[in-house]
Amino acid sequence: GPLRGRQALLVHAEEPVAERVACALMAALRLLGLAVVAAPGGGTGVAAWGPLPWLHAQHHRALRDGDTIILL
């Protein structure tokens, strides 16, 4: 697909509706060749230790590696 070899981090709310939408979006993006990793963005998820430092670190990594961050 047109996105083959690209990577993305999909951060979503820990709510059933957001999780369903994230799964559907991941499936569609993977069909286009994008490697997608999903992570819940609150509670006990990846941002539990503080959303601003975590987002800053992810933003820096994405800029460095040319990846994409999708916030849902």
mmCIF file of N, CA and C in Angstrom:
data_model
loop_
_atom_site.group_PDB
_atom_site.id
_atom_site.type_symbol
_atom_site.label_atom_id
_atom_site.label_comp_id
_atom_site.label_asym_id
_atom_site.label_seq_id
_atom_site.Cartn_x
_atom_site.Cartn_y
_atom_site.Cartn_z
ATOM 1 N N GLY A 1 0.797 -1.194 0.000
ATOM 2 C CA GLY A 1 0.000 0.000 0.000
ATOM 3 C C GLY A 1 0.839 1.257 0.000
ATOM 4 N N PRO A 2 0.197 2.384 -0.134
ATOM 5 C CA PRO A 2 0.907 3.663 -0.214
ATOM 6 C C PRO A 2 1.632 4.056 1.072
ATOM 7 N N LEU A 3 1.259 3.457 2.197
ATOM 8 C CA LEU A 3 1.884 3.806 3.477
ATOM 9 C C LEU A 3 2.854 2.729 3.965
ATOM 10 N N ARG A 4 3.158 1.735 3.126
ATOM 11 C CA ARG A 4 4.021 0.622 3.524
ATOM 12 C C ARG A 4 5.355 1.149 4.044
ATOM 13 N N GLY A 5 5.766 0.617 5.185
ATOM 14 C CA GLY A 5 7.013 1.027 5.799
ATOM 15 C C GLY A 5 6.885 2.193 6.766
ATOM 16 N N ARG A 6 5.750 2.869 6.780
ATOM 17 C CA ARG A 6 5.510 3.975 7.717
ATOM 18 C C ARG A 6 4.951 3.399 9.013
ATOM 19 N N GLN A 7 5.149 4.099 10.113
ATOM 20 C CA GLN A 7 4.658 3.664 11.413
ATOM 21 C C GLN A 7 3.820 4.767 12.041
ATOM 22 N N ALA A 8 2.859 4.350 12.871
ATOM 23 C CA ALA A 8 2.015 5.317 13.579
ATOM 24 C C ALA A 8 1.684 4.787 14.961
ATOM 25 N N LEU A 9 1.521 5.707 15.876
ATOM 26 C CA LEU A 9 1.035 5.412 17.216
ATOM 27 C C LEU A 9 -0.348 6.020 17.321
ATOM 28 N N LEU A 10 -1.341 5.209 17.632
ATOM 29 C CA LEU A 10 -2.726 5.666 17.754
ATOM 30 C C LEU A 10 -3.083 5.719 19.235
ATOM 31 N N VAL A 11 -3.255 6.920 19.766
ATOM 32 C CA VAL A 11 -3.611 7.118 21.173
ATOM 33 C C VAL A 11 -5.102 7.403 21.234
ATOM 34 N N HIS A 12 -5.817 6.622 22.044
ATOM 35 C CA HIS A 12 -7.269 6.773 22.117
ATOM 36 C C HIS A 12 -7.747 6.756 23.561
ATOM 37 N N ALA A 13 -8.941 7.267 23.763
ATOM 38 C CA ALA A 13 -9.562 7.273 25.093
ATOM 39 C C ALA A 13 -9.889 5.842 25.509
ATOM 40 N N GLU A 14 -9.911 5.627 26.814
ATOM 41 C CA GLU A 14 -10.268 4.313 27.338
ATOM 42 C C GLU A 14 -11.778 4.224 27.523
ATOM 43 N N GLU A 15 -12.491 4.353 26.451
ATOM 44 C CA GLU A 15 -13.944 4.244 26.452
ATOM 45 C C GLU A 15 -14.319 3.254 25.363
ATOM 46 N N PRO A 16 -15.382 2.477 25.571
ATOM 47 C CA PRO A 16 -15.758 1.463 24.577
ATOM 48 C C PRO A 16 -15.931 2.012 23.160
ATOM 49 N N VAL A 17 -16.564 3.163 23.016
ATOM 50 C CA VAL A 17 -16.776 3.723 21.675
ATOM 51 C C VAL A 17 -15.437 4.078 21.036
ATOM 52 N N ALA A 18 -14.554 4.722 21.800
ATOM 53 C CA ALA A 18 -13.243 5.107 21.269
ATOM 54 C C ALA A 18 -12.418 3.879 20.907
ATOM 55 N N GLU A 19 -12.513 2.819 21.709
ATOM 56 C CA GLU A 19 -11.769 1.597 21.413
ATOM 57 C C GLU A 19 -12.272 0.944 20.131
ATOM 58 N N ARG A 20 -13.584 0.949 19.918
ATOM 59 C CA ARG A 20 -14.135 0.375 18.676
ATOM 60 C C ARG A 20 -13.696 1.191 17.465
ATOM 61 N N VAL A 21 -13.746 2.506 17.583
ATOM 62 C CA VAL A 21 -13.317 3.371 16.480
ATOM 63 C C VAL A 21 -11.822 3.175 16.217
ATOM 64 N N ALA A 22 -11.030 3.080 17.275
ATOM 65 C CA ALA A 22 -9.587 2.873 17.119
ATOM 66 C C ALA A 22 -9.304 1.562 16.393
ATOM 67 N N CYS A 23 -10.019 0.501 16.743
ATOM 68 C CA CYS A 23 -9.827 -0.793 16.069
ATOM 69 C C CYS A 23 -10.179 -0.704 14.588
ATOM 70 N N ALA A 24 -11.276 -0.042 14.272
ATOM 71 C CA ALA A 24 -11.681 0.105 12.866
ATOM 72 C C ALA A 24 -10.661 0.945 12.098
ATOM 73 N N LEU A 25 -10.187 2.028 12.707
ATOM 74 C CA LEU A 25 -9.200 2.881 12.054
ATOM 75 C C LEU A 25 -7.885 2.133 11.849
ATOM 76 N N MET A 26 -7.463 1.376 12.871
ATOM 77 C CA MET A 26 -6.241 0.584 12.736
ATOM 78 C C MET A 26 -6.347 -0.407 11.589
ATOM 79 N N ALA A 27 -7.472 -1.088 11.488
ATOM 80 C CA ALA A 27 -7.659 -2.072 10.419
ATOM 81 C C ALA A 27 -7.576 -1.405 9.049
ATOM 82 N N ALA A 28 -8.212 -0.248 8.900
ATOM 83 C CA ALA A 28 -8.192 0.457 7.616
ATOM 84 C C ALA A 28 -6.781 0.937 7.271
ATOM 85 N N LEU A 29 -6.069 1.470 8.256
ATOM 86 C CA LEU A 29 -4.715 1.965 8.004
ATOM 87 C C LEU A 29 -3.743 0.832 7.703
ATOM 88 N N ARG A 30 -3.936 -0.306 8.365
ATOM 89 C CA ARG A 30 -3.070 -1.460 8.094
ATOM 90 C C ARG A 30 -3.275 -1.983 6.680
ATOM 91 N N LEU A 31 -4.507 -1.902 6.171
ATOM 92 C CA LEU A 31 -4.754 -2.307 4.783
ATOM 93 C C LEU A 31 -3.968 -1.440 3.804
ATOM 94 N N LEU A 32 -3.692 -0.201 4.199
ATOM 95 C CA LEU A 32 -2.910 0.714 3.366
ATOM 96 C C LEU A 32 -1.403 0.533 3.559
ATOM 97 N N GLY A 33 -1.028 -0.376 4.461
ATOM 98 C CA GLY A 33 0.380 -0.674 4.676
ATOM 99 C C GLY A 33 1.022 0.016 5.859
ATOM 100 N N LEU A 34 0.254 0.795 6.627
ATOM 101 C CA LEU A 34 0.799 1.511 7.779
ATOM 102 C C LEU A 34 0.873 0.567 8.976
ATOM 103 N N ALA A 35 2.016 0.512 9.631
ATOM 104 C CA ALA A 35 2.161 -0.269 10.857
ATOM 105 C C ALA A 35 1.625 0.584 12.001
ATOM 106 N N VAL A 36 0.545 0.135 12.634
ATOM 107 C CA VAL A 36 -0.123 0.930 13.664
ATOM 108 C C VAL A 36 -0.069 0.204 15.003
ATOM 109 N N VAL A 37 0.290 0.940 16.045
ATOM 110 C CA VAL A 37 0.249 0.446 17.411
ATOM 111 C C VAL A 37 -0.745 1.320 18.154
ATOM 112 N N ALA A 38 -1.692 0.699 18.857
ATOM 113 C CA ALA A 38 -2.698 1.459 19.608
ATOM 114 C C ALA A 38 -2.349 1.460 21.087
ATOM 115 N N ALA A 39 -2.655 2.573 21.742
ATOM 116 C CA ALA A 39 -2.400 2.698 23.166
ATOM 117 C C ALA A 39 -3.489 3.550 23.794
ATOM 118 N N PRO A 40 -4.128 3.042 24.864
ATOM 119 C CA PRO A 40 -5.093 3.886 25.571
ATOM 120 C C PRO A 40 -4.363 5.055 26.218
ATOM 121 N N GLY A 41 -4.972 6.230 26.162
ATOM 122 C CA GLY A 41 -4.279 7.431 26.607
ATOM 123 C C GLY A 41 -4.618 7.919 27.991
ATOM 124 N N GLY A 42 -5.195 7.110 28.846
ATOM 125 C CA GLY A 42 -5.526 7.584 30.178
ATOM 126 C C GLY A 42 -5.606 6.438 31.159
ATOM 127 N N GLY A 43 -5.958 6.747 32.374
ATOM 128 C CA GLY A 43 -6.105 5.720 33.399
ATOM 129 C C GLY A 43 -4.803 4.980 33.635
ATOM 130 N N THR A 44 -4.828 3.664 33.443
ATOM 131 C CA THR A 44 -3.627 2.857 33.644
ATOM 132 C C THR A 44 -2.873 2.655 32.346
ATOM 133 N N GLY A 45 -3.262 3.366 31.292
ATOM 134 C CA GLY A 45 -2.607 3.232 29.993
ATOM 135 C C GLY A 45 -1.266 3.941 29.950
ATOM 136 N N VAL A 46 -0.777 4.137 28.748
ATOM 137 C CA VAL A 46 0.564 4.669 28.543
ATOM 138 C C VAL A 46 0.742 6.083 29.075
ATOM 139 N N ALA A 47 -0.316 6.830 29.220
ATOM 140 C CA ALA A 47 -0.183 8.213 29.687
ATOM 141 C C ALA A 47 -0.426 8.366 31.183
ATOM 142 N N ALA A 48 -0.528 7.262 31.916
ATOM 143 C CA ALA A 48 -0.838 7.337 33.339
ATOM 144 C C ALA A 48 0.224 8.107 34.124
ATOM 145 N N TRP A 49 1.461 8.121 33.632
ATOM 146 C CA TRP A 49 2.520 8.829 34.348
ATOM 147 C C TRP A 49 2.621 10.291 33.946
ATOM 148 N N GLY A 50 1.624 10.786 33.224
ATOM 149 C CA GLY A 50 1.563 12.209 32.894
ATOM 150 C C GLY A 50 1.454 12.430 31.411
ATOM 151 N N PRO A 51 0.326 12.973 30.959
ATOM 152 C CA PRO A 51 0.111 13.090 29.516
ATOM 153 C C PRO A 51 1.058 14.059 28.815
ATOM 154 N N LEU A 52 1.418 15.170 29.443
ATOM 155 C CA LEU A 52 2.277 16.127 28.743
ATOM 156 C C LEU A 52 3.692 15.600 28.514
ATOM 157 N N PRO A 53 4.374 15.056 29.537
ATOM 158 C CA PRO A 53 5.701 14.497 29.269
ATOM 159 C C PRO A 53 5.645 13.337 28.268
ATOM 160 N N TRP A 54 4.625 12.507 28.386
ATOM 161 C CA TRP A 54 4.492 11.367 27.480
ATOM 162 C C TRP A 54 4.276 11.844 26.048
ATOM 163 N N LEU A 55 3.349 12.798 25.850
ATOM 164 C CA LEU A 55 3.096 13.302 24.501
ATOM 165 C C LEU A 55 4.323 14.016 23.939
ATOM 166 N N HIS A 56 5.037 14.743 24.784
ATOM 167 C CA HIS A 56 6.252 15.416 24.327
ATOM 168 C C HIS A 56 7.280 14.387 23.854
ATOM 169 N N ALA A 57 7.465 13.320 24.626
ATOM 170 C CA ALA A 57 8.419 12.272 24.245
ATOM 171 C C ALA A 57 7.995 11.593 22.946
ATOM 172 N N GLN A 58 6.692 11.312 22.794
ATOM 173 C CA GLN A 58 6.206 10.671 21.572
ATOM 174 C C GLN A 58 6.342 11.607 20.376
ATOM 175 N N HIS A 59 6.060 12.884 20.588
ATOM 176 C CA HIS A 59 6.201 13.871 19.514
ATOM 177 C C HIS A 59 7.660 13.948 19.055
ATOM 178 N N HIS A 60 8.580 13.985 20.008
ATOM 179 C CA HIS A 60 10.006 14.031 19.677
ATOM 180 C C HIS A 60 10.411 12.788 18.888
ATOM 181 N N ARG A 61 9.972 11.606 19.327
ATOM 182 C CA ARG A 61 10.308 10.364 18.632
ATOM 183 C C ARG A 61 9.733 10.361 17.231
ATOM 184 N N ALA A 62 8.478 10.816 17.090
ATOM 185 C CA ALA A 62 7.838 10.840 15.772
ATOM 186 C C ALA A 62 8.577 11.781 14.827
ATOM 187 N N LEU A 63 8.989 12.939 15.327
ATOM 188 C CA LEU A 63 9.756 13.867 14.495
ATOM 189 C C LEU A 63 11.092 13.256 14.092
ATOM 190 N N ARG A 64 11.740 12.623 15.045
ATOM 191 C CA ARG A 64 13.048 12.014 14.786
ATOM 192 C C ARG A 64 12.949 10.886 13.764
ATOM 193 N N ASP A 65 11.928 10.036 13.924
ATOM 194 C CA ASP A 65 11.810 8.844 13.085
ATOM 195 C C ASP A 65 10.923 9.040 11.860
ATOM 196 N N GLY A 66 10.263 10.191 11.766
ATOM 197 C CA GLY A 66 9.360 10.418 10.633
ATOM 198 C C GLY A 66 8.053 9.660 10.757
ATOM 199 N N ASP A 67 7.702 9.257 11.987
ATOM 200 C CA ASP A 67 6.457 8.526 12.238
ATOM 201 C C ASP A 67 5.284 9.487 12.369
ATOM 202 N N THR A 68 4.107 8.913 12.540
ATOM 203 C CA THR A 68 2.875 9.676 12.685
ATOM 204 C C THR A 68 2.245 9.354 14.029
ATOM 205 N N ILE A 69 1.690 10.367 14.698
ATOM 206 C CA ILE A 69 0.921 10.160 15.924
ATOM 207 C C ILE A 69 -0.514 10.569 15.635
ATOM 208 N N ILE A 70 -1.446 9.675 15.933
ATOM 209 C CA ILE A 70 -2.868 9.935 15.714
ATOM 210 C C ILE A 70 -3.543 9.977 17.078
ATOM 211 N N LEU A 71 -4.164 11.089 17.422
ATOM 212 C CA LEU A 71 -4.911 11.211 18.677
ATOM 213 C C LEU A 71 -6.386 11.089 18.365
ATOM 214 N N LEU A 72 -7.040 10.162 19.013
ATOM 215 C CA LEU A 72 -8.455 9.913 18.753
ATOM 216 C C LEU A 72 -9.248 10.194 20.005
#
